[in-house]
Short mmCIF file of C-alpha atoms in Angstrom, two decimals:
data_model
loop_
_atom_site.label_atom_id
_atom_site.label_comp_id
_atom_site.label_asym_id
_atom_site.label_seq_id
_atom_site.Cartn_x
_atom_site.Cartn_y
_atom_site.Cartn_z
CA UNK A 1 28.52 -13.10 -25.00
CA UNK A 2 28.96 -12.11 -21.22
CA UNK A 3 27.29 -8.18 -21.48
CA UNK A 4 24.23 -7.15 -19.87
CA UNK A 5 22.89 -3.77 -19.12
CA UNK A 6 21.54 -2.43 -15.73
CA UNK A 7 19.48 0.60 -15.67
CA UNK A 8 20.24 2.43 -12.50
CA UNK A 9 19.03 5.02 -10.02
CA UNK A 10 21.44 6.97 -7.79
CA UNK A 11 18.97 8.10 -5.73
CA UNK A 12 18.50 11.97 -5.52
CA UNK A 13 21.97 12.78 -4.58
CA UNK A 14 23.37 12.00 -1.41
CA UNK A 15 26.19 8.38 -1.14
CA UNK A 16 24.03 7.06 1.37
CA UNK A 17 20.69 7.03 -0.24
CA UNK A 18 22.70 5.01 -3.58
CA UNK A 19 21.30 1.20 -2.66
CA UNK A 20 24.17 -1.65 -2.31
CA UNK A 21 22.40 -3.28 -5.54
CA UNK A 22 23.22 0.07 -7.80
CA UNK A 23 26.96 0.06 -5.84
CA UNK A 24 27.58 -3.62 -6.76
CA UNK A 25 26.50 -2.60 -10.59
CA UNK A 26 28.74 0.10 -10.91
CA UNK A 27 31.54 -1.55 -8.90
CA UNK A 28 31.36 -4.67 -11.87
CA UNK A 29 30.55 -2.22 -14.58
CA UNK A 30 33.17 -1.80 -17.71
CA UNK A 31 30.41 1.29 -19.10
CA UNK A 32 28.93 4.16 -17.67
CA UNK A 33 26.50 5.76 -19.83
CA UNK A 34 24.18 9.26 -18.67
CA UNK A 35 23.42 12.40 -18.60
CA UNK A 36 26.32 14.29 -17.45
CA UNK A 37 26.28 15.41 -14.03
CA UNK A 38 24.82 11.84 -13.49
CA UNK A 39 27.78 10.34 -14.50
CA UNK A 40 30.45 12.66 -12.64
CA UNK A 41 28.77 10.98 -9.41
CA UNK A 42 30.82 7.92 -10.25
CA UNK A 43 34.14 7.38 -9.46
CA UNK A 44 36.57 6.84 -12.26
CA UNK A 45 39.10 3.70 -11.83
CA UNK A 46 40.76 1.64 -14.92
CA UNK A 47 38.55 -0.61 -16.48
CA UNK A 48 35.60 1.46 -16.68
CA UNK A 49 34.90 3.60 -19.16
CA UNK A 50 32.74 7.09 -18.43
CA UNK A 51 30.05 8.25 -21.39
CA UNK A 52 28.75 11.34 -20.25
CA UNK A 53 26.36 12.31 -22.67
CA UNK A 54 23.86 15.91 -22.91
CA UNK A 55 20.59 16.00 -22.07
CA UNK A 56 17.57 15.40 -24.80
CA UNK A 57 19.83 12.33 -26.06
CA UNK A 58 17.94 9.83 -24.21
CA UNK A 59 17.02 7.80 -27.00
CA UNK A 60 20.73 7.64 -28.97
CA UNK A 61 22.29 6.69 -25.36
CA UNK A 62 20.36 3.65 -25.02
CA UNK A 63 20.90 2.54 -28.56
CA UNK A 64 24.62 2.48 -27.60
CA UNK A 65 24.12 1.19 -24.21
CA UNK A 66 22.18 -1.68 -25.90
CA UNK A 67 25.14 -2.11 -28.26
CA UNK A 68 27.97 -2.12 -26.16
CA UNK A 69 25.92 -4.48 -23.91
CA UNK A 70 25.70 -6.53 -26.88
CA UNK A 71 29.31 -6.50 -27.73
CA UNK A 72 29.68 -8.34 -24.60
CA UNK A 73 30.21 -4.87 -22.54
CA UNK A 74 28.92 -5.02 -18.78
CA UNK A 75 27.11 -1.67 -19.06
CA UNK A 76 24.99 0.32 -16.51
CA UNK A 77 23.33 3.57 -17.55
CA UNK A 78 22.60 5.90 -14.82
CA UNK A 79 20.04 8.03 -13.93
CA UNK A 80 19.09 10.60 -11.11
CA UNK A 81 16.52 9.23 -8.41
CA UNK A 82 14.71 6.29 -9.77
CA UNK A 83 15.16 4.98 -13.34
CA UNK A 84 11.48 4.31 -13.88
CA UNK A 85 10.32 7.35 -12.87
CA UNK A 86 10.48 10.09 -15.89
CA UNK A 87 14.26 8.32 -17.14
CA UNK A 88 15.91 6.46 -18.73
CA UNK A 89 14.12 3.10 -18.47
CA UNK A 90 11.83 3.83 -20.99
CA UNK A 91 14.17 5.39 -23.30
CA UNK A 92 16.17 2.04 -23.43
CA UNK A 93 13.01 -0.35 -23.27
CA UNK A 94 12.17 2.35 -26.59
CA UNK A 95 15.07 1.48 -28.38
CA UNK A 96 15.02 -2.48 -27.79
CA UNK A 97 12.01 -2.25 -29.95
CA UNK A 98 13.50 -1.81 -32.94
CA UNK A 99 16.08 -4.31 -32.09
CA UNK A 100 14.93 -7.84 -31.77
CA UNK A 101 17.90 -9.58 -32.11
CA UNK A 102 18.80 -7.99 -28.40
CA UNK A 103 15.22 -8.96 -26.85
CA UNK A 104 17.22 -12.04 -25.16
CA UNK A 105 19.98 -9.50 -23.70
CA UNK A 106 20.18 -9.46 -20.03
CA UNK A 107 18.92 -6.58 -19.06
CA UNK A 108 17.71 -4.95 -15.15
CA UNK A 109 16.17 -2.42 -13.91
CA UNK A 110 17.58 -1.53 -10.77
CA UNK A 111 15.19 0.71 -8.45
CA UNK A 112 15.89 4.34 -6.66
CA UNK A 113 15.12 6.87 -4.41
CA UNK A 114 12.96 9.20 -6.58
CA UNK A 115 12.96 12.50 -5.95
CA UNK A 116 9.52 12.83 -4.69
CA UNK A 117 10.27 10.12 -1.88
CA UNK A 118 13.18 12.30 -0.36
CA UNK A 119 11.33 15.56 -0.61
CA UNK A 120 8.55 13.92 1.47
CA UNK A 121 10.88 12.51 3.81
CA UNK A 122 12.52 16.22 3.90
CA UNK A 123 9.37 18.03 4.38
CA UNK A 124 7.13 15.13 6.61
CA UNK A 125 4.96 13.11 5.30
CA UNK A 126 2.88 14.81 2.54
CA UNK A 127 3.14 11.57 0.53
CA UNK A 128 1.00 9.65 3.42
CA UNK A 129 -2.14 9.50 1.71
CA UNK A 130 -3.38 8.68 -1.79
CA UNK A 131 -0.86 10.85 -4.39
CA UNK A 132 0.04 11.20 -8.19
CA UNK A 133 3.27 11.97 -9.47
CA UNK A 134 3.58 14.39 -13.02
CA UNK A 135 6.03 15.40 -15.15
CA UNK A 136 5.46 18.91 -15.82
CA UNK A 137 8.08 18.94 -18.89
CA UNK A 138 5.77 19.32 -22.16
CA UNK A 139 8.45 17.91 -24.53
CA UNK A 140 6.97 14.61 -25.07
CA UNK A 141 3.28 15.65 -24.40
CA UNK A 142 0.98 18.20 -25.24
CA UNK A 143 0.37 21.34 -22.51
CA UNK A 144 -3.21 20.29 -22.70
CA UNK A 145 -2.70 16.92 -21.25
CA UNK A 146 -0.81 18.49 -18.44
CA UNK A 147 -3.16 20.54 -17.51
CA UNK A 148 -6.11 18.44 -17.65
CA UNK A 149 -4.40 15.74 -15.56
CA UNK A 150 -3.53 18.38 -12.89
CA UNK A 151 -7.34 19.37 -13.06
CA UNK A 152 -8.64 15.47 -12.13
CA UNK A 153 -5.96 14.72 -9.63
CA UNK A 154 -6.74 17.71 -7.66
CA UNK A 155 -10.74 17.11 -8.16
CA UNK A 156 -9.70 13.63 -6.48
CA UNK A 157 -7.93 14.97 -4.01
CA UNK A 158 -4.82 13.33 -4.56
CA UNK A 159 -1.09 15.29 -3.42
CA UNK A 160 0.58 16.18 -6.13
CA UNK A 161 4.58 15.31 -7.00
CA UNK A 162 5.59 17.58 -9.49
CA UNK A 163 8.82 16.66 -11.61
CA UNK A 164 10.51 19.14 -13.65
CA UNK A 165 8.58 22.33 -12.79
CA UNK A 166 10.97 24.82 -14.79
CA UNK A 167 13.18 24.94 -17.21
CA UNK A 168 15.39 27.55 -19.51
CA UNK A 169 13.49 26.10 -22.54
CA UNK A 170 9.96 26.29 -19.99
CA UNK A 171 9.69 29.20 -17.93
CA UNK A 172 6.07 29.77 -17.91
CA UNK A 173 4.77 26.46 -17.51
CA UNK A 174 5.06 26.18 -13.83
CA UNK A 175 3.37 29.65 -13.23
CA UNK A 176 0.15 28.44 -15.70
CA UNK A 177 0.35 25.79 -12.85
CA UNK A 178 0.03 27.82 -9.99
CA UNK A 179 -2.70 29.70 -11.81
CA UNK A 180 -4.44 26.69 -12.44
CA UNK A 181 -3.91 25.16 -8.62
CA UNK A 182 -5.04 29.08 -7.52
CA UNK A 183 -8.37 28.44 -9.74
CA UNK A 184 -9.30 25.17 -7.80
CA UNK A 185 -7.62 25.13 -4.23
CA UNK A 186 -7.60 27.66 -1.29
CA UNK A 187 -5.07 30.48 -0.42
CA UNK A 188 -3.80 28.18 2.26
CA UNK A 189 -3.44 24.51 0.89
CA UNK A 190 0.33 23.56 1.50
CA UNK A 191 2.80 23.58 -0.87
CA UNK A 192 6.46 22.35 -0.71
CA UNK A 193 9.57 23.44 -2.80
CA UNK A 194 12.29 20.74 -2.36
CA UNK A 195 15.39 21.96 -4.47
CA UNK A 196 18.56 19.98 -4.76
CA UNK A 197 16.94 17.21 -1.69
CA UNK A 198 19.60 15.70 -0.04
CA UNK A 199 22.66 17.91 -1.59
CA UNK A 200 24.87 19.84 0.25
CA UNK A 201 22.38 22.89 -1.44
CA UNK A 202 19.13 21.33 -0.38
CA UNK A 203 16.62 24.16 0.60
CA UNK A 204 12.86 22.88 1.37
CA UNK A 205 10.34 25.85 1.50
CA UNK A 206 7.08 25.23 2.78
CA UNK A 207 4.68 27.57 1.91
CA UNK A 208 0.87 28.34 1.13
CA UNK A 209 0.16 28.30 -2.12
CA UNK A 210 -0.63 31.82 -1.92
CA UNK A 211 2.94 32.63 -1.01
CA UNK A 212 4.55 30.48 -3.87
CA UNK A 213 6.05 32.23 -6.50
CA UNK A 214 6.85 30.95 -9.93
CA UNK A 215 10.38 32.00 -9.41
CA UNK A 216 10.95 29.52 -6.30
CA UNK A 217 11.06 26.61 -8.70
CA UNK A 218 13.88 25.96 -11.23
CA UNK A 219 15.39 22.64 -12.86
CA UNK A 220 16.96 21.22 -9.44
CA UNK A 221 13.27 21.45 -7.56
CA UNK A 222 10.45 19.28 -6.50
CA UNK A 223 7.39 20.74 -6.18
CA UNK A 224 4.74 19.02 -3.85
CA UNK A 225 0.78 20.32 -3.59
CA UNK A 226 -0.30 18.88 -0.64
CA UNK A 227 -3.64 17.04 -0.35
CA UNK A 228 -6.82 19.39 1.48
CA UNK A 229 -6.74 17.73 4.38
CA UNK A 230 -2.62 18.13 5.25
CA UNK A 231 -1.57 20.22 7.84
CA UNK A 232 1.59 21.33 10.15
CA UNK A 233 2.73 20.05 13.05
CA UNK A 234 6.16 21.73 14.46
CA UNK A 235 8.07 21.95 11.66
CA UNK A 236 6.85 18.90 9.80
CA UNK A 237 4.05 18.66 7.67
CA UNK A 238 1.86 15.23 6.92
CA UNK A 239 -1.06 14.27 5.33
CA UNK A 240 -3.31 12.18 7.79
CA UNK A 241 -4.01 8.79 7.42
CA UNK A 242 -7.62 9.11 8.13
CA UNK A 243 -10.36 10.83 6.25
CA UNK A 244 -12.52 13.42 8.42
CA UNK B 1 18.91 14.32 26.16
CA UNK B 2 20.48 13.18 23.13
CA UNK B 3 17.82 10.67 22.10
CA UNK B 4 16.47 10.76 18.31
CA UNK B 5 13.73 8.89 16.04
CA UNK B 6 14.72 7.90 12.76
CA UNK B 7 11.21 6.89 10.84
CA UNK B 8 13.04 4.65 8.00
CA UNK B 9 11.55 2.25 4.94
CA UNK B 10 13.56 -1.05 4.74
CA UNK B 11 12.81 -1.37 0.99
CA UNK B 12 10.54 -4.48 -0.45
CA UNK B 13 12.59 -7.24 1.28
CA UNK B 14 15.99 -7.35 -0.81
CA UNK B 15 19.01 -6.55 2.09
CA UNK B 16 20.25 -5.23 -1.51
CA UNK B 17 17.63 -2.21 -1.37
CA UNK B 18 18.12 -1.17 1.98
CA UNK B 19 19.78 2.30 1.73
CA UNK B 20 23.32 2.86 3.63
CA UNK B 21 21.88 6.18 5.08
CA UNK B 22 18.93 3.51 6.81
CA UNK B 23 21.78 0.68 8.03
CA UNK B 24 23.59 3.50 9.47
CA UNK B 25 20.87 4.42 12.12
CA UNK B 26 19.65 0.80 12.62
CA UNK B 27 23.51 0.35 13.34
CA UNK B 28 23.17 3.22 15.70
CA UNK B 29 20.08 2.08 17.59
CA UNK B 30 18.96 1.20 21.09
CA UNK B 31 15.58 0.98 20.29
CA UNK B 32 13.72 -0.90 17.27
CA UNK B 33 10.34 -0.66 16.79
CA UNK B 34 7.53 -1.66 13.78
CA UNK B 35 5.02 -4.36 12.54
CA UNK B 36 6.46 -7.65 13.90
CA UNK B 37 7.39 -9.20 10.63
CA UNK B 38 9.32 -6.07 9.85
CA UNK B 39 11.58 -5.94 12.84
CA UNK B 40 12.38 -9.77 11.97
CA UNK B 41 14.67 -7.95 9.04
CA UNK B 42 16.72 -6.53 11.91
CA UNK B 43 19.70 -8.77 13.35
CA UNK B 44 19.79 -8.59 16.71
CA UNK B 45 22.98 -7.46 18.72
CA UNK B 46 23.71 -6.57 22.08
CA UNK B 47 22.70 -3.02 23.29
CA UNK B 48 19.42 -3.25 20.89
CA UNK B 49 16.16 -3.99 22.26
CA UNK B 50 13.59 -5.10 19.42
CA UNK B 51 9.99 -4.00 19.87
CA UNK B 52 7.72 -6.10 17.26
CA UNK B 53 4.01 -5.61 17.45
CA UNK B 54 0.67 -6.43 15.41
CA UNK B 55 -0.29 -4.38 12.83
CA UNK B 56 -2.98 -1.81 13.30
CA UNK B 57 -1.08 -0.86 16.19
CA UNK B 58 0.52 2.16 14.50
CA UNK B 59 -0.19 5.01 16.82
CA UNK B 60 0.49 2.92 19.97
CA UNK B 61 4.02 2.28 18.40
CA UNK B 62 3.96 6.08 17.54
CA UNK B 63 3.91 7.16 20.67
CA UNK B 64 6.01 4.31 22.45
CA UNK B 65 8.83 5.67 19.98
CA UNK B 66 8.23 8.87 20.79
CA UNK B 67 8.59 8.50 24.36
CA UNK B 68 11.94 6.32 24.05
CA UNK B 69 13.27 8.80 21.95
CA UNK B 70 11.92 11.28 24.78
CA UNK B 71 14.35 9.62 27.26
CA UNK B 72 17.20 9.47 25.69
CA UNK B 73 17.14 6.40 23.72
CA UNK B 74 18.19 6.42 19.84
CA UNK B 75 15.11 4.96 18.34
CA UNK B 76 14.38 3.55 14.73
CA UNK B 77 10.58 2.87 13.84
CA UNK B 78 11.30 0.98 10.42
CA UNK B 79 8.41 0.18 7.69
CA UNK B 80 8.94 -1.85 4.60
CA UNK B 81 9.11 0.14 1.40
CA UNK B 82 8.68 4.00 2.43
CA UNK B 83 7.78 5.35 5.32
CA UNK B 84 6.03 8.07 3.91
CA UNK B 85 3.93 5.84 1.30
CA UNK B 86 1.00 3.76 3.07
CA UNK B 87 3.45 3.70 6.34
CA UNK B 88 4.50 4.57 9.89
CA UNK B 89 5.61 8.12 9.30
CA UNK B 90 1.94 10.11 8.95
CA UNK B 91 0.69 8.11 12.32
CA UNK B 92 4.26 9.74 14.03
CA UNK B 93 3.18 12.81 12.84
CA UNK B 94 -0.38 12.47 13.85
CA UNK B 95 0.87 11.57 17.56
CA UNK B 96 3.52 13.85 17.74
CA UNK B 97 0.02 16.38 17.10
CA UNK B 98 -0.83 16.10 21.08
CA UNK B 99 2.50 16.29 22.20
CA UNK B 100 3.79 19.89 21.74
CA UNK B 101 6.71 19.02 24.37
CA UNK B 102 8.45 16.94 22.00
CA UNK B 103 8.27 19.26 18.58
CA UNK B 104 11.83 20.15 19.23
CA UNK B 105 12.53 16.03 19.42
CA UNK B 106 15.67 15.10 16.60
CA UNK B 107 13.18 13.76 13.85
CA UNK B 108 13.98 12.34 10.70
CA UNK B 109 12.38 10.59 7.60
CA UNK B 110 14.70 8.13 6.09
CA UNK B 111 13.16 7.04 2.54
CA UNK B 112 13.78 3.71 0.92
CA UNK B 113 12.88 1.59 -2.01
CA UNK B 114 8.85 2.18 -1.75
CA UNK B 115 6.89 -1.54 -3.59
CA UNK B 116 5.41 0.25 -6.43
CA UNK B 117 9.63 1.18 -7.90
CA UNK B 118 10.39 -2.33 -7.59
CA UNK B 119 7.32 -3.93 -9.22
CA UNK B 120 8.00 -1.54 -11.87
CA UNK B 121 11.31 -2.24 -12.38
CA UNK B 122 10.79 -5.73 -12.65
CA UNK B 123 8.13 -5.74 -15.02
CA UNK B 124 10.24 -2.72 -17.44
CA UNK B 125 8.89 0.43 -16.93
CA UNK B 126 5.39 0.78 -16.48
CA UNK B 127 5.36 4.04 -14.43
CA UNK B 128 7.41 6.13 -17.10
CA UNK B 129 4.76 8.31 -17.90
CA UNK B 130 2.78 10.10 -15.13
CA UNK B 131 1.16 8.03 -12.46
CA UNK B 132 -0.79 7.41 -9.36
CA UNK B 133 -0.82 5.75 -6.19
CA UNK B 134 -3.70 4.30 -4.37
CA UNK B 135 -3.84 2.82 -0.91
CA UNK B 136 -7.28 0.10 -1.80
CA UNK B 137 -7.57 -0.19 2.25
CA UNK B 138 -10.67 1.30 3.17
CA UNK B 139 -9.77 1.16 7.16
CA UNK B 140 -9.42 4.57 7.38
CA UNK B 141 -11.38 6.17 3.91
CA UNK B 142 -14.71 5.61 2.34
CA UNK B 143 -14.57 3.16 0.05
CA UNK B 144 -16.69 5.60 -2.41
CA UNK B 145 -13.27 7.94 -2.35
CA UNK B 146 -11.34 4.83 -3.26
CA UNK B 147 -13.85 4.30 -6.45
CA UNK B 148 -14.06 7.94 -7.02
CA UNK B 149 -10.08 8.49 -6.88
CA UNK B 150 -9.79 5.25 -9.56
CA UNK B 151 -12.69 6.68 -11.85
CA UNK B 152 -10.56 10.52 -12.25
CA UNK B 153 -6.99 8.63 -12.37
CA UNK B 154 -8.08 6.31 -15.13
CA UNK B 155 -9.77 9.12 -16.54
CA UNK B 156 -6.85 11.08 -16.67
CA UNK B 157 -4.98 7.75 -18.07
CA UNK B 158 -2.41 7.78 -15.26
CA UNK B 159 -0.81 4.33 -14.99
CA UNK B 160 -2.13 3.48 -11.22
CA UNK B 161 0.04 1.29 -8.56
CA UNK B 162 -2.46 -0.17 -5.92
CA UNK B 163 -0.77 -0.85 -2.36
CA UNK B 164 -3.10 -3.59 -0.20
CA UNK B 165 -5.01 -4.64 -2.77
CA UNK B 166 -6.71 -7.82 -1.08
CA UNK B 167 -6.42 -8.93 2.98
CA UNK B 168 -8.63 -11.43 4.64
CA UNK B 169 -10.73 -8.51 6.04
CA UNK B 170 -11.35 -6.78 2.94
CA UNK B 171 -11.81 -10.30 0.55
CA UNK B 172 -14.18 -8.37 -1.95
CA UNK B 173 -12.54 -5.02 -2.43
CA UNK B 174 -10.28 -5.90 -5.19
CA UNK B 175 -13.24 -7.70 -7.33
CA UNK B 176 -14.71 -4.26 -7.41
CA UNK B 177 -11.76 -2.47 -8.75
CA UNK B 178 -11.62 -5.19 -11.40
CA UNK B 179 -15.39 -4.29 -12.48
CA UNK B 180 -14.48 -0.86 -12.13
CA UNK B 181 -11.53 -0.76 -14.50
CA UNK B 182 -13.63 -3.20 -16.80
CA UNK B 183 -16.35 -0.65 -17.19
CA UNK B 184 -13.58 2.11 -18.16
CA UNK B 185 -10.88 0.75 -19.46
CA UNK B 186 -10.31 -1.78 -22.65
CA UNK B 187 -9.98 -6.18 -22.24
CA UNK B 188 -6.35 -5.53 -23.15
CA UNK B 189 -5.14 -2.86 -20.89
CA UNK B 190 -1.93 -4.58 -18.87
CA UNK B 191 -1.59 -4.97 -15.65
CA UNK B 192 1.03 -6.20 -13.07
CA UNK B 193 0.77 -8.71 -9.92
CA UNK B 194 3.93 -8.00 -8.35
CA UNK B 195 4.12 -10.45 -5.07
CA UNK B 196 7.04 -10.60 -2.80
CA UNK B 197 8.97 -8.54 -5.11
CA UNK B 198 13.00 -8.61 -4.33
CA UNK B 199 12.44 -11.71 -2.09
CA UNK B 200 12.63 -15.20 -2.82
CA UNK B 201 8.81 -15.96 -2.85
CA UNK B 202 8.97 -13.11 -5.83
CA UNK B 203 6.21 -13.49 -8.56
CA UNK B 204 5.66 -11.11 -11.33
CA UNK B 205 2.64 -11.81 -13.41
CA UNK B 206 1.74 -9.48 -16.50
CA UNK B 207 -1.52 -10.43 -18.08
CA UNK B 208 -4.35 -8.38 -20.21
CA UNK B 209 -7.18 -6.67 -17.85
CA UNK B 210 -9.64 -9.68 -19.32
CA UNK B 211 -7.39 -12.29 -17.57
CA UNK B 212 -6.62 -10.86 -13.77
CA UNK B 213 -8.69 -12.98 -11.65
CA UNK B 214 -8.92 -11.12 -7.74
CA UNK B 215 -7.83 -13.91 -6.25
CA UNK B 216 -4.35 -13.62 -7.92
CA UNK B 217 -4.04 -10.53 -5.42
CA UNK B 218 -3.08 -10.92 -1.59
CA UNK B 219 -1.78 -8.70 1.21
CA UNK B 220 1.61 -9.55 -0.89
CA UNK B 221 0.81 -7.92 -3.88
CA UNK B 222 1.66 -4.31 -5.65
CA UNK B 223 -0.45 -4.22 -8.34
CA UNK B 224 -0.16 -1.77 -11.47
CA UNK B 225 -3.29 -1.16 -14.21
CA UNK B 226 -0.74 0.51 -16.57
CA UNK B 227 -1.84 3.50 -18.54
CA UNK B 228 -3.40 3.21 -22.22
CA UNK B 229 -0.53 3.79 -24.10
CA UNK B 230 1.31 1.27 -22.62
CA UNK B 231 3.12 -2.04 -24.43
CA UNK B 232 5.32 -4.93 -24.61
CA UNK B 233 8.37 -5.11 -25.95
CA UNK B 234 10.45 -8.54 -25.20
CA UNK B 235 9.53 -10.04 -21.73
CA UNK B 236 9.08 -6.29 -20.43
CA UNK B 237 6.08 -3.94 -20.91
CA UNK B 238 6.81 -0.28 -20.74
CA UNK B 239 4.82 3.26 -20.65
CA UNK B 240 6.18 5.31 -24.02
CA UNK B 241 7.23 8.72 -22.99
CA UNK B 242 5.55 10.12 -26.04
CA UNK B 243 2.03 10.45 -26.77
CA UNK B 244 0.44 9.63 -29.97
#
């Protein structure tokens, strides 16, 4: 048995921000398993074969990544950004547990360029300073938990990364947020909207959170709350390294 | 003038995570600036003057890059990891501040593989629930903001990744965290001692909270107090995406 399985992140969307160690995967790679925009970003050729699966079937597309890894498959399955962060590297580390017999599989991780990284880098350097990142998608957690998580972080003073704002299935979840960031910051902390970062349809709006509108964020976007103490200069923004 | 400054994270170590966009503009340089051990990652060639200096030099080598760029040279201050995590692109930022002659200046952030990804991904997937990051170097904060920022993040059960956890001038700071997270979270809450990770001094150590000893942290280290919920499976320890 010759299989393994690499969990990989292509990075947020552009060629050049794929590392060589995700390349070299997919280049040796006989399976390509994701979600399926994920896996039209790599390139057919004969000997590989393309599973491009929906969305929500995170848990059924590592039990079949783990099995044709077993069957002695060399199998990556990709994610956007950074597989660690809110992918599928939990999902498959999930489905080993039920499946001892593979616990000796070779298995990787193999890091990205998560979203929240290249919105920074976009936008400045809002990231600069002590930060959380949260997944505002309530599927696998209670609202509640949301919520009171955004409530510490911003008592600590932390900049916020905000994954999955908005969804079909969630439209009013990101505008409870803004009522909830309203109810705890000032009219003018900084907010940034990073849709689609690094894409030929990147847009990043940087706005007071008075100005931001639920309707700015959808699916594609990145949603940063600045820390208090960040401010402009030019058209960057950056949170400073030093405390006043 | 056709001078630029391209602010760009090297990754961990690995020449495997440095992004393409990132070997482009080093390829491209004149100028290369950064913390000495840093530039060491960059082969020299002709037409490429390397600038190495100490650390803590960060807004000297700020504006030195800025005034390269300035003339006409095509400069890259690099970092390792990000350079918007912990790194050189909030001190540009803060020196471009008193030099409103240079805001139209060809800027860019160029993101890479930032530690707390790669420890991760070594150890499985500790950071696939929501998370913080905490810089534990109190050069430039309070260390009662550090404490207070770990209290509300544990509190809020955020997995936490802890950049310069231990350096000869701050020997004691870690110990504290330790009794801190002792007094608030359980003996068997996991945590990670990432060192070196993607080099070839890498060593990844995943004990209980009872067992981590400070001195098993150095400047080195990423370390990660994973969230509650969080468990092995195999040689890997991962953060469920559900809740209980």
């Amino acid at each position: 048995m010759t299989g393994w399985l690499a969990i990989a992140g292509l990075g947020p969307g552009a060629a050049a921000l794929v590392t060589p160690e995700v390349t070299a995967a997919l280049d040796d790679a006989t399976a390509v398993l994701g979600y399926g925009p994920y896996v039209a970003r790599v390139a057919p050729r004969p000997g590989l074969t393309l599973y491009p699966t929906d969305n929500r079937q995170e848990l059924d597309r590592a039990r079949h990544a783990l099995d044709l890894a077993a069957s002695g498959q060399r199998v990556v399955i990709v994610s956007s950004g950074d597989p660690g962060v809110f992918a599928m590297a939990a999902a498959v580390f999930e489905a080993l547990e039920t499946r001892p017999d593979l616990h000796g599989l070779d298995i990787r991780v193999l890091p990205g360029i998560t979203a929240m990284l290249a919105a920074a880098a976009a936008a400045g350097a809002p990231l600069g300073h002590d930060f959380c990142a949260v997944n505002l998608s309530d599927n696998l957690k209670p609202w509640a938990v949301i919520e009171e998580r955004l409530r510490l972080a911003v008592r600590a003073d932390f900049a916020l990364a905000l994954y999955n704002p908005r969804s079909r299935a969630r439209p009013d979840g990101f505008a409870r947020v803004l009522d909830l960031f309203r109810g705890c910051c000032g009219d003018d902390r900084l907010m940034i909207l990073a849709r689609a970062v690094s894409t030929p349809d990147q847009a990043i709006l940087t706005l007071p959170l008075s100005q931001v509108r639920p309707e700015m964020a959808d699916m594609r976007t990145l949603v940063i709350l600045a820390n208090s103490q960040t401010r402009r200069v030019g058209r960057w923004i950056y949170a400073p390294r030093s405390m006043p």
